PDB file of C-alpha atoms in Angstrom:
ATOM      1  CA  MET A  11     201.335 -43.550 123.171  1.00 48.00           C
ATOM      2  CA  ASP A  12     202.679 -41.628 120.204  1.00 47.00           C
ATOM      3  CA  ALA A  13     201.411 -44.235 117.787  1.00 47.00           C
ATOM      4  CA  HIS A  14     197.948 -44.056 119.338  1.00 49.00           C
ATOM      5  CA  HIS A  15     197.958 -40.265 119.123  1.00 49.00           C
ATOM      6  CA  HIS A  16     199.037 -40.388 115.494  1.00 48.00           C
ATOM      7  CA  HIS A  17     196.215 -42.808 114.648  1.00 47.00           C
ATOM      8  CA  HIS A  18     193.665 -40.531 116.339  1.00 48.00           C
ATOM      9  CA  HIS A  19     194.852 -37.593 114.245  1.00 48.00           C
ATOM     10  CA  ASP A  20     194.390 -39.614 111.032  1.00 46.00           C
ATOM     11  CA  ALA A  21     190.827 -40.471 111.948  1.00 46.00           C
ATOM     12  CA  GLU A  22     190.031 -36.814 112.596  1.00 45.00           C
ATOM     13  CA  HIS A  23     191.547 -35.896 109.274  1.00 47.00           C
ATOM     14  CA  ALA A  24     189.480 -38.588 107.541  1.00 45.00           C
ATOM     15  CA  HIS A  25     186.335 -37.298 109.259  1.00 46.00           C
ATOM     16  CA  GLU A  26     187.039 -33.756 108.101  1.00 46.00           C
ATOM     17  CA  HIS A  27     187.755 -34.980 104.613  1.00 46.00           C
ATOM     18  CA  SER A  28     184.508 -36.956 104.404  1.00 44.00           C
ATOM     19  CA  HIS A  29     182.578 -33.925 105.712  1.00 46.00           C
ATOM     20  CA  GLU A  30     184.048 -31.824 102.902  1.00 46.00           C
ATOM     21  CA  HIS A  31     183.163 -34.515 100.432  1.00 46.00           C
ATOM     22  CA  ILE A  32     179.503 -34.470 101.507  1.00 47.00           C
ATOM     23  CA  HIS A  33     179.418 -30.701 101.180  1.00 50.00           C
ATOM     24  CA  GLU A  34     180.795 -30.889  97.639  1.00 50.00           C
ATOM     25  CA  SER A  35     178.329 -33.558  96.600  1.00 54.00           C
ATOM     26  CA  ASP A  36     175.448 -31.414  97.953  1.00 56.00           C
ATOM     27  CA  HIS A  37     176.637 -28.526  95.852  1.00 55.00           C
ATOM     28  CA  GLU A  38     176.967 -30.829  92.844  1.00 57.00           C
ATOM     29  CA  HIS A  39     173.432 -32.122  93.419  1.00 56.00           C
ATOM     30  CA  GLN A  40     172.063 -28.572  93.458  1.00 64.00           C
ATOM     31  CA  HIS A  41     173.984 -27.720  90.316  1.00 61.00           C
ATOM     32  CA  ASN A  42     172.777 -30.894  88.585  1.00 71.00           C
ATOM     33  CA  HIS A  43     169.203 -30.144  89.595  1.00 68.00           C
ATOM     34  CA  GLN A  44     169.354 -26.656  88.058  1.00 73.00           C
ATOM     35  CA  HIS A  45     171.013 -28.102  84.982  1.00 70.00           C
ATOM     36  CA  LYS A  46     168.274 -30.752  84.646  1.00 73.00           C
ATOM     37  CA  VAL A  47     165.519 -28.142  85.003  1.00 72.00           C
ATOM     38  CA  LEU A  48     167.107 -26.108  82.210  1.00 74.00           C
ATOM     39  CA  GLU A  49     167.446 -29.230  80.062  1.00 79.00           C
ATOM     40  CA  ILE A  50     163.784 -30.091  80.594  1.00 75.00           C
ATOM     41  CA  GLU A  51     162.746 -26.542  79.662  1.00 79.00           C
ATOM     42  CA  GLN A  52     164.871 -26.711  76.520  1.00 84.00           C
ATOM     43  CA  ASP A  53     163.359 -30.091  75.618  1.00 86.00           C
ATOM     44  CA  ILE A  54     159.830 -28.721  76.043  1.00 89.00           C
ATOM     45  CA  LEU A  55     160.626 -25.708  73.853  1.00 90.00           C
ATOM     46  CA  GLN A  56     162.382 -27.809  71.187  1.00 93.00           C
ATOM     47  CA  ASN A  57     159.535 -30.295  71.138  1.00 93.00           C
ATOM     48  CA  ASN A  58     157.079 -27.418  70.807  1.00 94.00           C
ATOM     49  CA  GLN A  59     159.079 -25.994  67.878  1.00 95.00           C
ATOM     50  CA  MET A  60     158.817 -29.315  66.028  1.00 96.00           C
ATOM     51  CA  LEU A  61     155.073 -29.506  66.614  1.00 96.00           C
ATOM     52  CA  ALA A  62     154.664 -25.846  65.597  1.00 97.00           C
ATOM     53  CA  ALA A  63     156.303 -26.725  62.275  1.00 97.00           C
ATOM     54  CA  ARG A  64     153.787 -29.565  61.870  1.00 98.00           C
ATOM     55  CA  ASN A  65     150.905 -27.135  62.541  1.00 98.00           C
ATOM     56  CA  ARG A  66     152.386 -24.641  60.094  1.00 98.00           C
ATOM     57  CA  GLY A  67     152.558 -27.323  57.392  1.00 98.00           C
ATOM     58  CA  TYR A  68     148.898 -28.174  57.999  1.00 98.00           C
ATOM     59  CA  PHE A  69     147.858 -24.505  57.812  1.00 99.00           C
ATOM     60  CA  GLU A  70     149.867 -23.826  54.666  1.00 98.00           C
ATOM     61  CA  ALA A  71     148.510 -26.908  52.902  1.00 98.00           C
ATOM     62  CA  LYS A  72     144.950 -25.720  53.566  1.00 98.00           C
ATOM     63  CA  ASN A  73     145.757 -22.022  53.063  1.00 98.00           C
ATOM     64  CA  ILE A  74     144.463 -21.154  56.534  1.00 99.00           C
ATOM     65  CA  PHE A  75     145.461 -17.747  57.938  1.00 99.00           C
ATOM     66  CA  VAL A  76     146.131 -18.124  61.660  1.00 99.00           C
ATOM     67  CA  LEU A  77     146.289 -15.417  64.322  1.00 99.00           C
ATOM     68  CA  ASN A  78     147.593 -16.048  67.834  1.00 99.00           C
ATOM     69  CA  LEU A  79     145.981 -13.423  70.116  1.00 98.00           C
ATOM     70  CA  VAL A  80     147.980 -12.703  73.268  1.00 98.00           C
ATOM     71  CA  SER A  81     147.488 -10.210  76.106  1.00 97.00           C
ATOM     72  CA  SER A  82     147.131  -9.696  79.848  1.00 96.00           C
ATOM     73  CA  PRO A  83     143.819 -10.754  81.382  1.00 95.00           C
ATOM     74  CA  GLY A  84     141.154  -8.076  80.896  1.00 95.00           C
ATOM     75  CA  SER A  85     142.676  -6.244  77.928  1.00 97.00           C
ATOM     76  CA  GLY A  86     139.636  -7.012  75.769  1.00 97.00           C
ATOM     77  CA  LYS A  87     140.890  -9.945  73.650  1.00 97.00           C
ATOM     78  CA  THR A  88     137.541 -11.679  73.623  1.00 96.00           C
ATOM     79  CA  SER A  89     135.629  -8.441  72.944  1.00 97.00           C
ATOM     80  CA  ILE A  90     137.839  -7.662  69.930  1.00 98.00           C
ATOM     81  CA  LEU A  91     137.415 -11.233  68.725  1.00 98.00           C
ATOM     82  CA  GLU A  92     133.621 -11.158  69.167  1.00 98.00           C
ATOM     83  CA  ARG A  93     133.237  -7.895  67.291  1.00 98.00           C
ATOM     84  CA  THR A  94     135.545  -9.026  64.458  1.00 99.00           C
ATOM     85  CA  LEU A  95     133.678 -12.308  64.026  1.00 98.00           C
ATOM     86  CA  ALA A  96     130.236 -10.699  64.143  1.00 98.00           C
ATOM     87  CA  ASP A  97     131.182  -8.013  61.596  1.00 98.00           C
ATOM     88  CA  LEU A  98     133.044 -10.229  59.114  1.00 98.00           C
ATOM     89  CA  LYS A  99     131.472 -13.689  59.394  1.00 97.00           C
ATOM     90  CA  ASP A 100     129.302 -13.182  56.288  1.00 97.00           C
ATOM     91  CA  THR A 101     132.371 -12.651  54.097  1.00 95.00           C
ATOM     92  CA  ILE A 102     134.999 -14.873  55.786  1.00 97.00           C
ATOM     93  CA  SER A 103     134.921 -18.416  57.216  1.00 98.00           C
ATOM     94  CA  PHE A 104     136.184 -18.204  60.784  1.00 99.00           C
ATOM     95  CA  TYR A 105     137.211 -20.879  63.276  1.00 99.00           C
ATOM     96  CA  VAL A 106     138.251 -20.261  66.877  1.00 98.00           C
ATOM     97  CA  ILE A 107     140.379 -22.023  69.479  1.00 98.00           C
ATOM     98  CA  GLU A 108     139.828 -20.619  72.980  1.00 97.00           C
ATOM     99  CA  GLY A 109     142.564 -21.075  75.576  1.00 96.00           C
ATOM    100  CA  ASP A 110     141.643 -20.571  79.220  1.00 93.00           C
ATOM    101  CA  GLN A 111     142.832 -21.994  82.504  1.00 91.00           C
ATOM    102  CA  GLN A 112     139.239 -22.611  83.618  1.00 91.00           C
ATOM    103  CA  THR A 113     135.608 -22.177  82.442  1.00 88.00           C
ATOM    104  CA  LEU A 114     133.882 -22.259  79.069  1.00 90.00           C
ATOM    105  CA  ASN A 115     132.767 -18.618  79.313  1.00 91.00           C
ATOM    106  CA  ASP A 116     134.737 -17.294  76.342  1.00 94.00           C
ATOM    107  CA  ALA A 117     133.914 -20.274  74.125  1.00 95.00           C
ATOM    108  CA  ASN A 118     130.226 -19.771  74.925  1.00 95.00           C
ATOM    109  CA  ARG A 119     130.491 -16.128  73.825  1.00 95.00           C
ATOM    110  CA  ILE A 120     131.966 -17.234  70.472  1.00 96.00           C
ATOM    111  CA  ASP A 121     129.444 -20.045  70.107  1.00 95.00           C
ATOM    112  CA  ALA A 122     126.651 -17.466  70.480  1.00 96.00           C
ATOM    113  CA  ILE A 123     127.848 -15.826  67.215  1.00 97.00           C
ATOM    114  CA  ASN A 124     127.555 -19.227  65.475  1.00 97.00           C
ATOM    115  CA  ILE A 125     131.275 -19.624  64.883  1.00 98.00           C
ATOM    116  CA  PRO A 126     132.842 -23.108  65.244  1.00 98.00           C
ATOM    117  CA  VAL A 127     134.906 -23.055  68.431  1.00 98.00           C
ATOM    118  CA  VAL A 128     136.934 -25.525  70.496  1.00 97.00           C
ATOM    119  CA  GLN A 129     137.811 -24.725  74.100  1.00 96.00           C
ATOM    120  CA  ILE A 130     141.162 -25.773  75.568  1.00 96.00           C
ATOM    121  CA  ASN A 131     141.332 -25.617  79.364  1.00 94.00           C
ATOM    122  CA  THR A 132     144.967 -25.561  80.435  1.00 93.00           C
ATOM    123  CA  GLY A 133     144.298 -25.967  84.181  1.00 91.00           C
ATOM    124  CA  LYS A 134     147.464 -24.729  85.894  1.00 88.00           C
ATOM    125  CA  GLY A 135     149.173 -24.121  82.533  1.00 90.00           C
ATOM    126  CA  CYS A 136     149.663 -20.452  81.676  1.00 93.00           C
ATOM    127  CA  HIS A 137     149.882 -20.791  77.865  1.00 95.00           C
ATOM    128  CA  LEU A 138     148.791 -22.899  74.918  1.00 97.00           C
ATOM    129  CA  GLU A 139     151.240 -25.293  73.265  1.00 97.00           C
ATOM    130  CA  SER A 140     151.417 -26.632  69.729  1.00 97.00           C
ATOM    131  CA  ASP A 141     150.220 -30.150  70.551  1.00 96.00           C
ATOM    132  CA  MET A 142     147.078 -28.748  72.246  1.00 97.00           C
ATOM    133  CA  VAL A 143     146.335 -26.748  69.095  1.00 98.00           C
ATOM    134  CA  PHE A 144     146.935 -29.802  66.892  1.00 98.00           C
ATOM    135  CA  ASN A 145     144.464 -31.865  68.947  1.00 97.00           C
ATOM    136  CA  ALA A 146     141.899 -29.053  68.815  1.00 98.00           C
ATOM    137  CA  LEU A 147     142.283 -28.908  65.010  1.00 98.00           C
ATOM    138  CA  LYS A 148     141.181 -32.547  64.743  1.00 97.00           C
ATOM    139  CA  LYS A 149     137.876 -31.589  66.373  1.00 97.00           C
ATOM    140  CA  LEU A 150     137.536 -28.257  64.583  1.00 98.00           C
ATOM    141  CA  ASP A 151     138.484 -29.452  61.073  1.00 98.00           C
ATOM    142  CA  PRO A 152     138.763 -25.938  59.570  1.00 98.00           C
ATOM    143  CA  LYS A 153     137.989 -25.492  55.876  1.00 98.00           C
ATOM    144  CA  ASN A 154     140.537 -24.414  53.270  1.00 98.00           C
ATOM    145  CA  ASN A 155     141.026 -20.641  52.828  1.00 98.00           C
ATOM    146  CA  SER A 156     139.556 -19.819  56.245  1.00 98.00           C
ATOM    147  CA  ILE A 157     140.857 -17.763  59.175  1.00 99.00           C
ATOM    148  CA  LEU A 158     141.664 -19.459  62.477  1.00 99.00           C
ATOM    149  CA  MET A 159     141.745 -17.237  65.561  1.00 99.00           C
ATOM    150  CA  ILE A 160     143.576 -18.682  68.564  1.00 99.00           C
ATOM    151  CA  GLU A 161     142.841 -16.806  71.770  1.00 97.00           C
ATOM    152  CA  ASN A 162     145.727 -17.622  74.098  1.00 97.00           C
ATOM    153  CA  VAL A 163     145.616 -17.712  77.899  1.00 96.00           C
ATOM    154  CA  GLY A 164     145.709 -14.197  79.421  1.00 94.00           C
ATOM    155  CA  ASN A 165     149.388 -13.836  80.308  1.00 94.00           C
ATOM    156  CA  LEU A 166     152.179 -11.681  78.871  1.00 93.00           C
ATOM    157  CA  VAL A 167     155.102 -13.951  79.794  1.00 94.00           C
ATOM    158  CA  CYS A 168     154.816 -17.666  78.939  1.00 93.00           C
ATOM    159  CA  PRO A 169     152.919 -17.543  75.613  1.00 95.00           C
ATOM    160  CA  SER A 170     155.766 -15.506  74.094  1.00 95.00           C
ATOM    161  CA  MET A 171     158.021 -18.595  74.156  1.00 94.00           C
ATOM    162  CA  PHE A 172     155.573 -20.989  72.510  1.00 97.00           C
ATOM    163  CA  ASP A 173     155.109 -20.801  68.749  1.00 98.00           C
ATOM    164  CA  LEU A 174     151.780 -22.396  67.772  1.00 98.00           C
ATOM    165  CA  GLY A 175     152.451 -22.390  64.041  1.00 98.00           C
ATOM    166  CA  GLU A 176     150.526 -19.131  63.565  1.00 99.00           C
ATOM    167  CA  SER A 177     150.836 -16.830  60.551  1.00 99.00           C
ATOM    168  CA  LYS A 178     150.864 -13.699  62.734  1.00 99.00           C
ATOM    169  CA  ARG A 179     150.992 -12.967  66.441  1.00 99.00           C
ATOM    170  CA  VAL A 180     148.764 -10.156  67.700  1.00 99.00           C
ATOM    171  CA  VAL A 181     149.452  -8.572  71.080  1.00 99.00           C
ATOM    172  CA  ILE A 182     146.564  -6.610  72.591  1.00 99.00           C
ATOM    173  CA  ILE A 183     147.134  -3.939  75.219  1.00 98.00           C
ATOM    174  CA  SER A 184     144.472  -1.663  76.665  1.00 98.00           C
ATOM    175  CA  THR A 185     144.793   2.005  77.612  1.00 98.00           C
ATOM    176  CA  THR A 186     144.041   1.063  81.240  1.00 97.00           C
ATOM    177  CA  GLU A 187     147.144  -1.121  81.648  1.00 96.00           C
ATOM    178  CA  GLY A 188     149.909   1.475  81.842  1.00 92.00           C
ATOM    179  CA  GLU A 189     152.167   2.782  79.099  1.00 96.00           C
ATOM    180  CA  ASP A 190     155.266   0.775  79.997  1.00 96.00           C
ATOM    181  CA  LYS A 191     153.866  -2.730  79.424  1.00 96.00           C
ATOM    182  CA  PRO A 192     156.015  -3.203  76.268  1.00 98.00           C
ATOM    183  CA  ILE A 193     159.263  -2.683  78.182  1.00 97.00           C
ATOM    184  CA  LYS A 194     158.064  -4.685  81.190  1.00 97.00           C
ATOM    185  CA  TYR A 195     157.192  -7.639  78.946  1.00 97.00           C
ATOM    186  CA  PRO A 196     159.550  -7.151  75.983  1.00 97.00           C
ATOM    187  CA  ASP A 197     159.506 -10.774  74.750  1.00 97.00           C
ATOM    188  CA  MET A 198     155.798 -10.629  73.994  1.00 97.00           C
ATOM    189  CA  PHE A 199     156.115  -7.429  71.976  1.00 98.00           C
ATOM    190  CA  TYR A 200     159.341  -8.586  70.327  1.00 98.00           C
ATOM    191  CA  THR A 201     157.697 -11.801  69.070  1.00 98.00           C
ATOM    192  CA  SER A 202     154.467 -10.110  67.895  1.00 98.00           C
ATOM    193  CA  ASP A 203     153.692  -8.710  64.432  1.00 98.00           C
ATOM    194  CA  ILE A 204     150.658  -6.592  65.317  1.00 99.00           C
ATOM    195  CA  CYS A 205     149.848  -4.487  68.372  1.00 99.00           C
ATOM    196  CA  ILE A 206     146.204  -3.580  68.941  1.00 99.00           C
ATOM    197  CA  ILE A 207     145.709  -0.784  71.478  1.00 99.00           C
ATOM    198  CA  ASN A 208     142.198  -1.297  72.837  1.00 99.00           C
ATOM    199  CA  LYS A 209     139.806   0.815  74.950  1.00 98.00           C
ATOM    200  CA  ILE A 210     140.713   4.127  73.281  1.00 98.00           C
ATOM    201  CA  ASP A 211     137.223   5.318  74.289  1.00 98.00           C
ATOM    202  CA  LEU A 212     138.579   5.472  77.865  1.00 98.00           C
ATOM    203  CA  LEU A 213     141.471   7.826  77.018  1.00 97.00           C
ATOM    204  CA  PRO A 214     139.727  10.906  78.495  1.00 96.00           C
ATOM    205  CA  TYR A 215     139.450   9.080  81.845  1.00 96.00           C
ATOM    206  CA  VAL A 216     142.809   7.325  82.205  1.00 96.00           C
ATOM    207  CA  ASN A 217     146.353   8.557  82.575  1.00 94.00           C
ATOM    208  CA  CYS A 218     147.614   7.135  79.302  1.00 96.00           C
ATOM    209  CA  ASN A 219     149.361   8.563  76.272  1.00 97.00           C
ATOM    210  CA  ILE A 220     149.107   6.261  73.235  1.00 97.00           C
ATOM    211  CA  ASN A 221     152.277   7.755  71.754  1.00 98.00           C
ATOM    212  CA  HIS A 222     154.192   6.599  74.814  1.00 98.00           C
ATOM    213  CA  ILE A 223     152.887   3.033  74.417  1.00 98.00           C
ATOM    214  CA  LYS A 224     153.966   3.073  70.763  1.00 98.00           C
ATOM    215  CA  LYS A 225     157.364   4.562  71.543  1.00 98.00           C
ATOM    216  CA  TYR A 226     158.088   1.864  74.141  1.00 98.00           C
ATOM    217  CA  ALA A 227     156.787  -0.903  71.873  1.00 98.00           C
ATOM    218  CA  LEU A 228     158.876   0.285  68.921  1.00 99.00           C
ATOM    219  CA  GLN A 229     161.999   0.334  71.103  1.00 98.00           C
ATOM    220  CA  VAL A 230     161.467  -3.397  71.593  1.00 98.00           C
ATOM    221  CA  ASN A 231     160.233  -4.171  68.068  1.00 98.00           C
ATOM    222  CA  PRO A 232     160.606  -1.515  65.316  1.00 99.00           C
ATOM    223  CA  ASN A 233     158.479  -3.611  62.902  1.00 98.00           C
ATOM    224  CA  LEU A 234     155.245  -3.629  64.924  1.00 98.00           C
ATOM    225  CA  VAL A 235     152.082  -2.523  63.102  1.00 98.00           C
ATOM    226  CA  PHE A 236     149.573  -0.687  65.330  1.00 99.00           C
ATOM    227  CA  PHE A 237     145.791  -0.457  65.390  1.00 99.00           C
ATOM    228  CA  GLU A 238     144.002   1.837  67.841  1.00 99.00           C
ATOM    229  CA  VAL A 239     140.505   0.585  68.572  1.00 99.00           C
ATOM    230  CA  SER A 240     137.567   0.517  70.905  1.00 99.00           C
ATOM    231  CA  ALA A 241     136.014  -2.944  70.766  1.00 98.00           C
ATOM    232  CA  THR A 242     132.928  -1.744  72.645  1.00 97.00           C
ATOM    233  CA  LYS A 243     132.288   1.372  70.524  1.00 98.00           C
ATOM    234  CA  GLY A 244     133.647  -0.014  67.243  1.00 98.00           C
ATOM    235  CA  THR A 245     136.044   2.906  66.705  1.00 98.00           C
ATOM    236  CA  GLY A 246     139.085   2.018  64.586  1.00 99.00           C
ATOM    237  CA  MET A 247     137.900  -1.535  63.878  1.00 99.00           C
ATOM    238  CA  ASP A 248     137.569  -0.890  60.122  1.00 98.00           C
ATOM    239  CA  ASP A 249     141.329  -0.403  59.709  1.00 98.00           C
ATOM    240  CA  TRP A 250     141.912  -3.678  61.536  1.00 99.00           C
ATOM    241  CA  TYR A 251     139.383  -5.418  59.258  1.00 99.00           C
ATOM    242  CA  LYS A 252     141.066  -4.019  56.131  1.00 98.00           C
ATOM    243  CA  TRP A 253     144.388  -5.411  57.303  1.00 98.00           C
ATOM    244  CA  LEU A 254     142.801  -8.785  58.058  1.00 97.00           C
ATOM    245  CA  VAL A 255     141.159  -9.074  54.639  1.00 96.00           C
ATOM    246  CA  ALA A 256     144.304  -7.893  52.810  1.00 96.00           C
ATOM    247  CA  ASN A 257     146.617 -10.334  54.615  1.00 95.00           C
ATOM    248  CA  LYS A 258     144.545 -13.488  54.808  1.00 91.00           C
TER     249      LYS A 258
END
């Protein structure tokens, strides 16, 4: 009887032990999954860095000045781009890559100014990547000594992580978006060279102090250069143009 009892106890112990083992392996699986996701993200970013270097080599060889325009949706990226192209196209050769999740609307607006443009639709993707830009360049075939404007997908998070091989990154924020955008989305302001504050014509009607935007932005990135403009009225655009011509 004792022997039987002893055997029964062993089996229970084994059952408990195997239950623990399953629990541990579940935990391990979860941990591995998170680890794999991180590894995949790192691979994507590293791969993008390599391709960005390839783009940069292409741009430098042809002396092409490249701007990566980033912003939230509705900040006026396309309006600033349209006005810049229309005002300067007689003196500078421009090319444009338009990034959007859907539609050809923005590319059609650029096409109407007679500027060579290639549209990249990213579908669910929330940013452009270097290989997309490289493929677009094959179609666009920009001339030496030109300016390439890349209008990124409207999003202040993901595009900050993806270098496209650009010469300068330009973040656009409008007076209607709230003064604290730079500290809410620090990576985008930290990785940008230029900050264009758009829609200054609306300042009398919105609760926005430009000095606050600048103060927050400079906390994140003390080297940012600012331009205050109204793309619709044309105010302040001349200073932006002077910078563009001087730096190209």
